[in-house]
Coordinates of C-alpha atoms and ligand atoms in Angstrom, one line a residue:
M1 CA 6.3 -16.9 33.0
I2 CA 9.4 -18.1 31.1
P3 CA 8.7 -17.9 27.4
Q4 CA 8.8 -21.1 25.3
E5 CA 11.8 -21.5 23.0
K6 CA 9.7 -21.3 19.9
K7 CA 7.7 -18.3 21.0
R8 CA 10.5 -15.9 21.8
S9 CA 9.6 -12.2 21.3
W10 CA 10.7 -10.3 18.3
A11 CA 12.7 -7.0 18.7
E12 CA 13.7 -4.4 16.2
P13 CA 16.8 -5.6 14.4
Y14 CA 18.4 -2.1 14.7
K15 CA 19.1 0.5 17.3
M16 CA 18.7 4.3 17.2
K17 CA 21.5 6.7 16.2
M18 CA 19.4 9.8 15.7
V19 CA 15.9 10.8 16.7
E20 CA 13.4 13.3 15.4
L21 CA 11.5 15.2 18.1
L22 CA 7.7 15.0 18.0
K23 CA 5.4 17.9 18.3
T24 CA 2.4 18.0 20.7
T25 CA -0.7 20.1 20.5
N26 CA -3.7 20.6 22.8
R27 CA -7.3 19.9 21.9
A28 CA -8.2 23.5 21.0
Q29 CA -5.3 23.7 18.5
R30 CA -6.3 20.4 17.0
L31 CA -9.9 21.5 16.6
K32 CA -8.8 24.6 14.8
A33 CA -6.4 22.5 12.6
I34 CA -8.9 19.9 11.6
R35 CA -11.6 22.5 10.8
E36 CA -9.1 24.4 8.7
A37 CA -8.2 21.2 6.9
G38 CA -11.9 20.6 6.0
Y39 CA -11.9 17.4 8.1
N40 CA -9.4 15.8 5.7
T41 CA -6.3 14.5 7.4
F42 CA -4.4 14.9 4.1
L43 CA -4.8 18.7 4.5
L44 CA -3.4 18.9 8.0
K45 CA 0.1 20.4 8.4
S46 CA 2.5 17.8 9.7
A47 CA 3.5 20.4 12.4
D48 CA 0.1 19.8 13.9
V49 CA 0.5 16.0 14.0
Y50 CA 1.8 14.0 16.9
I51 CA 2.0 10.4 15.6
D52 CA 1.7 10.2 11.9
L53 CA 0.0 7.0 10.7
L54 CA -1.4 8.6 7.5
T55 CA 0.7 6.3 5.3
D56 CA 3.7 4.0 5.1
S57 CA 4.6 5.7 1.8
G58 CA 7.9 7.6 1.8
T59 CA 7.7 7.9 5.6
N60 CA 10.1 5.0 6.5
A61 CA 13.4 5.6 8.4
M62 CA 16.4 4.9 6.2
S63 CA 19.3 2.9 7.6
D64 CA 22.9 4.2 8.1
R65 CA 23.8 2.2 5.0
Q66 CA 21.2 3.9 2.9
W67 CA 22.3 7.3 4.1
S68 CA 25.9 6.4 3.4
A69 CA 24.9 5.3 -0.1
F70 CA 23.4 8.7 -0.6
M71 CA 26.9 10.1 -0.6
L72 CA 27.8 7.8 -3.5
G73 CA 25.1 9.1 -5.7
D74 CA 26.3 9.6 -9.3
E75 CA 24.4 12.7 -10.5
A76 CA 25.4 12.4 -14.1
Y77 CA 22.4 13.2 -16.4
A78 CA 23.1 10.1 -18.5
G79 CA 24.5 6.6 -17.7
S80 CA 24.6 7.2 -13.9
E81 CA 26.5 4.5 -12.0
S82 CA 23.8 4.7 -9.4
Y83 CA 21.3 3.5 -12.1
F84 CA 23.4 0.4 -12.8
K85 CA 23.5 -0.4 -9.1
L86 CA 19.7 -0.1 -8.9
E87 CA 19.3 -2.3 -12.0
A88 CA 21.7 -4.9 -10.5
A89 CA 19.6 -5.0 -7.2
I90 CA 16.4 -5.4 -9.2
H91 CA 17.9 -8.2 -11.3
K92 CA 19.3 -10.0 -8.2
Y93 CA 16.3 -9.7 -5.8
Y94 CA 13.3 -9.5 -8.2
G95 CA 14.7 -11.0 -11.4
Y96 CA 12.9 -8.9 -14.0
K97 CA 14.9 -8.4 -17.1
Y98 CA 14.3 -4.7 -18.0
V99 CA 14.0 -1.8 -15.6
I100 CA 12.8 1.8 -16.0
P101 CA 13.2 4.0 -12.9
T102 CA 10.4 6.5 -12.2
H103 CA 9.9 9.2 -9.6
Q104 CA 7.4 7.0 -7.7
G105 CA 4.8 4.2 -8.3
R106 CA 2.2 6.2 -10.2
G107 CA 4.9 7.3 -12.7
A108 CA 5.4 3.7 -13.5
E109 CA 1.6 3.1 -13.6
N110 CA 1.2 5.9 -16.1
I111 CA 3.8 4.6 -18.5
L112 CA 2.8 1.0 -18.3
S113 CA -1.0 1.7 -18.7
Q114 CA -0.3 3.9 -21.8
I115 CA 1.7 1.1 -23.4
M116 CA -0.3 -2.0 -22.5
I117 CA -3.9 -0.8 -22.5
K118 CA -6.0 -0.3 -25.7
K119 CA -9.1 1.7 -25.4
G120 CA -12.1 -0.4 -24.2
Q121 CA -9.9 -3.3 -22.9
Y122 CA -10.5 -4.7 -19.4
V123 CA -7.9 -4.7 -16.7
P124 CA -8.8 -7.4 -14.1
G125 CA -7.1 -7.0 -10.7
N126 CA -7.2 -8.2 -7.1
M127 CA -9.1 -5.2 -5.9
Y128 CA -8.6 -1.6 -7.1
F129 CA -5.9 0.7 -6.0
T130 CA -6.6 4.5 -6.3
T131 CA -3.7 5.6 -8.5
T132 CA -3.5 2.3 -10.4
R133 CA -7.1 2.5 -11.5
V134 CA -7.1 6.1 -12.4
H135 CA -4.1 5.5 -14.8
Q136 CA -5.9 2.5 -16.2
E137 CA -9.0 4.6 -16.8
L138 CA -7.1 7.5 -18.3
A139 CA -5.5 5.0 -20.8
G140 CA -9.0 3.9 -21.8
G141 CA -9.2 0.7 -19.8
I142 CA -12.0 -0.7 -17.6
F143 CA -11.0 -2.1 -14.2
A144 CA -12.7 -5.3 -13.2
D145 CA -12.4 -6.6 -9.6
I146 CA -11.5 -10.3 -9.5
I147 CA -10.4 -10.6 -5.9
I148 CA -12.1 -13.4 -3.9
D149 CA -15.3 -12.4 -2.1
E150 CA -13.8 -13.0 1.3
A151 CA -11.6 -9.9 0.8
H152 CA -14.7 -7.6 1.0
D153 CA -15.7 -9.0 4.4
P154 CA -13.7 -7.4 7.3
N155 CA -14.5 -10.4 9.6
N156 CA -13.7 -13.2 7.3
L157 CA -10.5 -15.0 8.5
H158 CA -9.3 -16.4 5.2
P159 CA -5.5 -16.4 5.4
F160 CA -5.0 -15.2 1.8
K161 CA -7.7 -12.6 1.2
G162 CA -5.5 -11.1 -1.6
N163 CA -6.2 -14.2 -3.8
V164 CA -7.6 -13.9 -7.3
D165 CA -10.9 -15.7 -7.9
L166 CA -10.0 -17.5 -11.1
Q167 CA -13.7 -18.2 -11.8
K168 CA -14.3 -14.4 -12.0
L169 CA -11.4 -14.0 -14.3
D170 CA -12.6 -16.9 -16.5
E171 CA -16.1 -15.4 -16.7
L172 CA -14.6 -12.2 -18.0
V173 CA -12.4 -13.9 -20.5
K174 CA -15.3 -16.1 -21.7
K175 CA -17.6 -13.0 -22.0
H176 CA -15.2 -10.7 -23.8
G177 CA -12.5 -12.9 -25.2
A178 CA -8.8 -12.9 -24.2
S179 CA -7.9 -10.2 -26.7
K180 CA -10.1 -7.7 -24.7
I181 CA -8.0 -8.3 -21.6
A182 CA -5.0 -5.9 -21.4
Y183 CA -3.4 -7.8 -18.6
V184 CA -4.1 -8.9 -15.1
T185 CA -2.9 -6.6 -12.3
L186 CA -1.8 -8.6 -9.3
A187 CA -1.0 -6.6 -6.2
S188 CA 1.0 -8.1 -3.4
N189 CA -0.4 -7.5 0.1
V190 CA -3.5 -5.9 -1.2
N191 CA -3.7 -2.4 0.2
M192 CA -7.4 -1.6 0.0
A193 CA -8.3 -5.0 1.4
G194 CA -6.3 -4.3 4.6
G195 CA -2.8 -5.3 3.6
Q196 CA -3.9 -8.9 2.7
P197 CA -1.6 -11.4 0.9
F198 CA -2.1 -13.8 -2.0
S199 CA -0.8 -17.3 -1.7
M200 CA 1.8 -18.9 -3.9
Q201 CA -0.7 -21.6 -4.7
N202 CA -3.1 -19.0 -6.1
L203 CA -0.4 -17.3 -8.0
K204 CA 0.7 -20.6 -9.6
E205 CA -2.9 -21.3 -10.7
L206 CA -3.2 -17.7 -12.1
H207 CA 0.1 -18.2 -13.9
T208 CA -1.1 -21.5 -15.5
Y209 CA -4.4 -19.9 -16.5
T210 CA -2.8 -16.8 -18.1
R211 CA -0.3 -18.9 -20.0
V212 CA -3.1 -20.9 -21.6
H213 CA -4.9 -17.7 -22.6
G214 CA -1.9 -15.6 -23.6
I215 CA -2.5 -12.9 -20.9
S216 CA 0.3 -11.2 -19.0
I217 CA 0.5 -10.7 -15.2
I218 CA 1.6 -7.3 -14.1
H219 CA 2.7 -7.3 -10.5
D220 CA 2.1 -4.3 -8.3
M221 CA 5.0 -5.2 -6.1
T222 CA 4.8 -2.3 -3.8
R223 CA 4.6 -4.6 -0.7
V224 CA 6.0 -7.8 -2.1
A225 CA 8.3 -8.6 0.8
E226 CA 5.4 -8.2 3.3
N227 CA 3.3 -10.6 1.2
A228 CA 6.3 -13.1 1.1
Y229 CA 6.4 -12.9 5.0
F230 CA 2.8 -14.1 5.2
I231 CA 3.5 -16.9 2.7
Q232 CA 6.4 -18.0 4.8
Q233 CA 4.3 -18.0 7.9
R234 CA 1.0 -19.3 6.6
E235 CA 1.5 -21.5 3.5
P236 CA 2.4 -25.1 3.9
G237 CA 6.0 -25.8 2.7
Y238 CA 7.3 -22.2 3.0
L239 CA 8.4 -22.0 6.6
K240 CA 12.0 -23.0 5.8
K241 CA 12.3 -20.7 2.8
T242 CA 13.7 -17.2 3.2
I243 CA 11.8 -14.1 2.3
Q244 CA 14.4 -13.4 -0.4
E245 CA 13.6 -16.8 -2.0
I246 CA 9.9 -16.3 -1.8
V247 CA 10.0 -12.8 -3.3
R248 CA 12.0 -14.1 -6.2
E249 CA 9.6 -17.0 -6.7
I250 CA 6.7 -14.5 -6.8
C251 CA 8.4 -12.3 -9.3
N252 CA 9.4 -15.3 -11.5
L253 CA 5.7 -16.1 -11.9
T254 CA 4.8 -12.7 -13.2
D255 CA 5.7 -10.9 -16.5
G256 CA 6.3 -7.3 -15.4
A257 CA 5.8 -5.0 -12.5
T258 CA 5.2 -1.5 -11.2
M259 CA 6.8 -0.5 -7.9
S260 CA 6.4 2.3 -5.4
A261 CA 9.7 1.9 -3.6
K262 CA 8.5 4.3 -1.0
K263 CA 7.0 1.3 0.9
D264 CA 8.7 -2.1 1.0
A265 CA 12.0 -0.7 -0.4
L266 CA 12.4 1.8 2.5
V267 CA 13.1 5.0 0.6
N268 CA 11.5 8.4 0.9
I269 CA 11.0 8.7 -2.9
G270 CA 11.4 6.4 -5.9
G271 CA 9.8 3.7 -8.0
F272 CA 10.2 1.8 -11.2
M273 CA 8.6 -0.2 -13.9
A274 CA 10.0 -3.6 -14.9
T275 CA 9.2 -6.0 -17.7
N276 CA 10.5 -9.2 -19.3
D277 CA 9.1 -8.1 -22.7
P278 CA 11.7 -6.4 -24.9
T279 CA 8.9 -4.6 -27.0
V280 CA 7.2 -3.2 -23.9
F281 CA 10.7 -2.1 -22.6
E282 CA 11.6 -0.4 -25.8
E283 CA 8.3 1.7 -25.7
A284 CA 8.7 2.4 -22.0
R285 CA 12.3 3.6 -22.5
N286 CA 11.0 6.0 -25.0
L287 CA 7.9 7.2 -23.1
V288 CA 9.8 7.7 -19.8
V289 CA 11.7 10.6 -21.3
V290 CA 8.4 12.4 -21.9
Y291 CA 7.0 12.2 -18.4
E292 CA 9.9 11.4 -16.0
G293 CA 13.4 11.9 -17.4
L294 CA 16.0 10.0 -19.2
H295 CA 15.7 6.2 -18.9
T296 CA 18.8 6.0 -16.5
Y297 CA 17.2 8.3 -13.9
G298 CA 13.5 8.5 -14.5
G299 CA 12.9 11.6 -12.3
L300 CA 15.2 10.5 -9.5
A301 CA 18.5 11.8 -8.2
G302 CA 21.4 9.4 -8.4
R303 CA 21.4 9.3 -4.6
D304 CA 17.8 8.2 -4.5
M305 CA 18.6 5.2 -6.7
E306 CA 21.6 4.3 -4.5
A307 CA 19.3 4.3 -1.4
M308 CA 16.7 2.3 -3.2
A309 CA 19.3 -0.4 -4.2
V310 CA 20.3 -0.8 -0.5
G311 CA 16.6 -0.6 0.7
I312 CA 15.6 -3.4 -1.6
K313 CA 18.3 -5.7 0.0
E314 CA 17.2 -4.7 3.5
S315 CA 13.5 -5.3 2.7
V316 CA 14.0 -9.0 2.1
D317 CA 15.7 -9.6 5.4
D318 CA 13.7 -12.1 7.6
N319 CA 14.4 -10.3 10.9
H320 CA 13.3 -7.0 9.4
Q321 CA 9.9 -8.3 8.2
R322 CA 9.3 -10.2 11.5
A323 CA 9.7 -7.0 13.5
R324 CA 7.9 -4.9 11.0
I325 CA 4.8 -7.1 10.8
G326 CA 5.2 -7.9 14.5
Q327 CA 4.6 -4.3 15.3
V328 CA 1.5 -4.1 13.1
I329 CA 0.1 -7.2 14.9
Y330 CA 1.0 -5.7 18.3
L331 CA -1.2 -2.6 17.5
G332 CA -4.0 -4.7 16.1
E333 CA -4.2 -7.0 19.1
K334 CA -4.2 -4.1 21.5
M335 CA -7.0 -2.5 19.6
S336 CA -9.0 -5.7 19.5
Q337 CA -8.6 -6.0 23.3
Y338 CA -10.3 -2.7 23.6
G339 CA -13.2 -4.1 21.5
I340 CA -12.4 -2.0 18.4
P341 CA -13.7 -3.6 15.2
I342 CA -10.7 -4.2 12.9
V343 CA -10.2 -6.0 9.6
R344 CA -9.0 -9.6 10.3
P345 CA -6.7 -11.3 9.8
I346 CA -4.3 -8.4 10.7
G347 CA -2.5 -7.3 7.5
G348 CA 1.0 -6.2 6.7
H349 CA 1.2 -2.4 6.7
G350 CA -1.4 -1.1 9.2
I351 CA -4.5 -1.7 11.1
F352 CA -7.7 -1.1 9.3
V353 CA -10.7 -0.1 11.5
D354 CA -14.1 -1.0 10.3
A355 CA -15.8 2.4 10.4
M356 CA -19.3 1.0 9.7
A357 CA -19.1 -1.3 12.7
F358 CA -17.5 1.5 14.8
L359 CA -20.2 4.1 13.8
P360 CA -23.3 2.0 12.9
H361 CA -25.5 5.0 13.3
L362 CA -24.0 6.7 10.2
S363 CA -24.8 5.8 6.6
Q364 CA -22.0 5.5 4.1
D365 CA -23.1 8.8 2.5
Q366 CA -22.2 10.5 5.8
F367 CA -18.6 9.4 5.3
P368 CA -18.1 7.4 8.5
A369 CA -14.4 6.6 7.9
Q370 CA -13.6 10.2 7.1
A371 CA -15.4 11.4 10.2
L372 CA -13.7 8.8 12.4
A373 CA -10.2 9.7 11.1
A374 CA -11.0 13.3 12.0
E375 CA -12.1 12.3 15.5
I376 CA -9.0 10.3 16.2
Y377 CA -6.9 13.3 15.2
L378 CA -9.0 15.5 17.5
D379 CA -8.5 13.1 20.4
S380 CA -4.8 12.7 20.3
G381 CA -3.1 14.2 17.3
V382 CA -2.7 10.8 15.7
R383 CA -3.2 11.1 12.0
T384 CA -4.8 8.2 10.1
M385 CA -6.5 8.0 6.7
E386 CA -9.9 7.2 5.2
R387 CA -10.1 4.1 2.9
G388 CA -13.8 4.0 2.0
I389 CA -16.3 5.8 -0.1
V390 CA -14.2 8.9 -0.5
S391 CA -11.1 7.0 -1.7
A392 CA -13.3 4.9 -4.0
G393 CA -14.4 7.9 -6.0
R394 CA -16.8 7.8 -8.9
N395 CA -17.2 5.6 -12.0
A396 CA -17.1 6.9 -15.6
Q397 CA -20.8 7.8 -15.4
G398 CA -20.1 10.0 -12.4
Q399 CA -21.8 7.8 -9.8
N400 CA -20.2 7.2 -6.5
Y401 CA -18.7 3.7 -6.0
Y402 CA -20.0 2.2 -2.7
P403 CA -17.2 -0.1 -1.5
K404 CA -18.1 -2.8 0.9
L405 CA -15.1 -1.8 3.0
E406 CA -15.4 1.5 4.8
L407 CA -12.1 1.7 6.7
V408 CA -9.8 4.0 8.6
R409 CA -6.2 3.0 8.1
F410 CA -3.7 3.3 10.9
T411 CA -0.7 2.9 8.7
I412 CA 2.6 2.1 10.3
P413 CA 5.8 3.5 8.7
R414 CA 8.7 1.1 8.8
R415 CA 11.4 1.5 11.5
V416 CA 9.9 4.8 12.8
Y417 CA 7.8 4.3 15.9
T418 CA 8.1 2.2 19.0
Q419 CA 5.6 -0.1 20.9
A420 CA 5.0 2.7 23.3
H421 CA 3.7 4.8 20.4
M422 CA 1.5 2.0 19.5
D423 CA 0.1 1.9 23.1
V424 CA -0.8 5.6 22.8
V425 CA -2.5 5.1 19.5
A426 CA -4.6 2.1 20.7
E427 CA -5.6 4.1 23.8
S428 CA -6.7 7.0 21.7
A429 CA -8.8 4.7 19.5
A430 CA -10.3 3.2 22.6
L431 CA -11.3 6.5 24.1
V432 CA -13.0 7.6 20.8
F433 CA -14.7 4.2 20.7
Q434 CA -16.2 4.9 24.2
R435 CA -17.9 8.0 22.9
R436 CA -18.7 6.7 19.4
K437 CA -22.4 7.3 19.7
R438 CA -21.8 11.1 19.9
I439 CA -19.8 11.2 16.6
N440 CA -21.6 12.9 13.7
G441 CA -21.1 12.3 10.0
L442 CA -19.8 14.8 7.4
K443 CA -20.9 16.3 4.2
M444 CA -18.6 17.0 1.3
T445 CA -18.2 20.6 0.4
Y446 CA -15.5 20.4 -2.2
E447 CA -14.7 17.5 -4.5
P448 CA -11.7 17.4 -6.9
K449 CA -12.1 15.5 -10.2
Y450 CA -9.2 13.0 -9.7
L451 CA -8.3 11.0 -6.6
R452 CA -10.7 13.1 -4.5
F453 CA -9.6 11.7 -1.1
F454 CA -6.4 13.7 -1.3
Q455 CA -7.9 17.2 -1.4
A456 CA -11.7 16.9 -0.8
R457 CA -13.1 19.2 2.0
F458 CA -15.9 18.4 4.4
E459 CA -18.1 20.0 7.1
K460 CA -19.7 18.5 10.2
L461 CA -23.3 17.5 9.8
Ligands
LIG501 N1 0.1 4.0 -1.8 C1 -0.5 4.6 0.4 O1 -0.6 5.4 1.3 C2 0.3 6.4 -1.2 C3 -0.6 7.1 -2.1 S1 -2.3 6.9 -1.6 C4 -2.4 7.7 -0.1 O2 -0.9 3.5 0.5 C5 0.0 0.6 -4.3 C6 -0.5 -0.7 -3.8 C7 0.1 1.7 -3.4 C8 0.5 2.9 -3.9 C9 0.6 4.1 -3.0 C10 0.8 3.1 -5.3 C11 1.2 4.4 -5.9 C12 0.6 2.0 -6.1 N2 0.2 0.8 -5.6 O3 2.4 6.7 -4.2 O4 2.8 6.9 -6.6 O5 -0.1 1.4 -2.1 O6 4.5 5.9 -5.1 O7 2.5 4.6 -5.5 C13 0.0 5.0 -0.9 P1 3.1 6.1 -5.3

């Protein structure tokens, strides 16, 4: 059938100049590898992995322009020219006034949390993120989830499941007083909800509310351009705006940011903290030298800052986002055709499989998502990640959190894999789905104190 003019297919807006050969393994090798890894895909060696969908963090393919920029890196300890290029890119595309580079996102979270949170203050946010919450807690803060209820339901088709529920925020403010709120963390394309965006309308309402109460909005802008793509596609009045314009509009409505540039900004390492507040900046400029490095490199090489400046520009390109999210949707639709239960609507950086619906015979204490990620690896060498009870960890009293979402994340790195890889991934998930009734749960045999999902070990029940 001849396609309709308006529905023409997307294609990657690049071609390949160099390739990395993949490794293949047989089932016996994978069984040995996953057992040795304690059924934790983070503990596998990448040499034992075929298609790596563990994360989209630092795993993107850089462009020829980014690699060329590497050669321009100014490695001066102080006042590096590369820093000023990065600062100029952040000013131009995001608009925040002051910038502190950090080695990655959590470096920025650490510094920002130490400066902006007083012991016992609440930090409301549109769902928790693992590293963000741990830094908030280490700084004495108490995280409060103020995302809309729809975000906790994998089947709810709300187009903006990343939205803040202003009533939940208002209740918190009324109960404790605005002075007990450190700031609101607003994540774009909420990771733990399945890569779900907030709407501009919701952000505008949040902005108005916080101005009245004197509360700052700190933007976790790790996936801001992906959020902007969904606003462009779904929100009335935005179809004619570019992603660059929408990203800028989002940033203009927030007071500061933390960024893991390893995602949207297409680099293998890097991040930053940004603020419009000169007092916060002054403190951050001082604190960064304790944890990261001088304020003009923050733990990065000059070449990393060069590549980040170029990556920021490439991330706001409309064709790039259309193909990037087009590929995620392609995988999601394929998996849905096989009947696999996934979080809907399909989000921005991966497909999130609903492990409780996939393995209804397992209780959450038997770690269904962890067990399913191990089974997928065993089937095909495709590496995915648990985003459920293991990732959620424990509260200050040592009790397990029981998140409503128990998910396996098939995360797609940017510009790395082809549609054929996605076909192989979907087929593997379908074959595991066929024999789902025979999949057993796990028990945890080793649990680290912080961010346990990275290093915990398990045994088959
Ligand atoms: N996200 C991810 O795979 C890597 C670490 S967890 C496996 O999704 C947000 C929304 C993130 C994020 C990292 C960080 C931390 C902050 N906010 O990893 O320290 O998704 O650069 O960033 C990961 P860094």
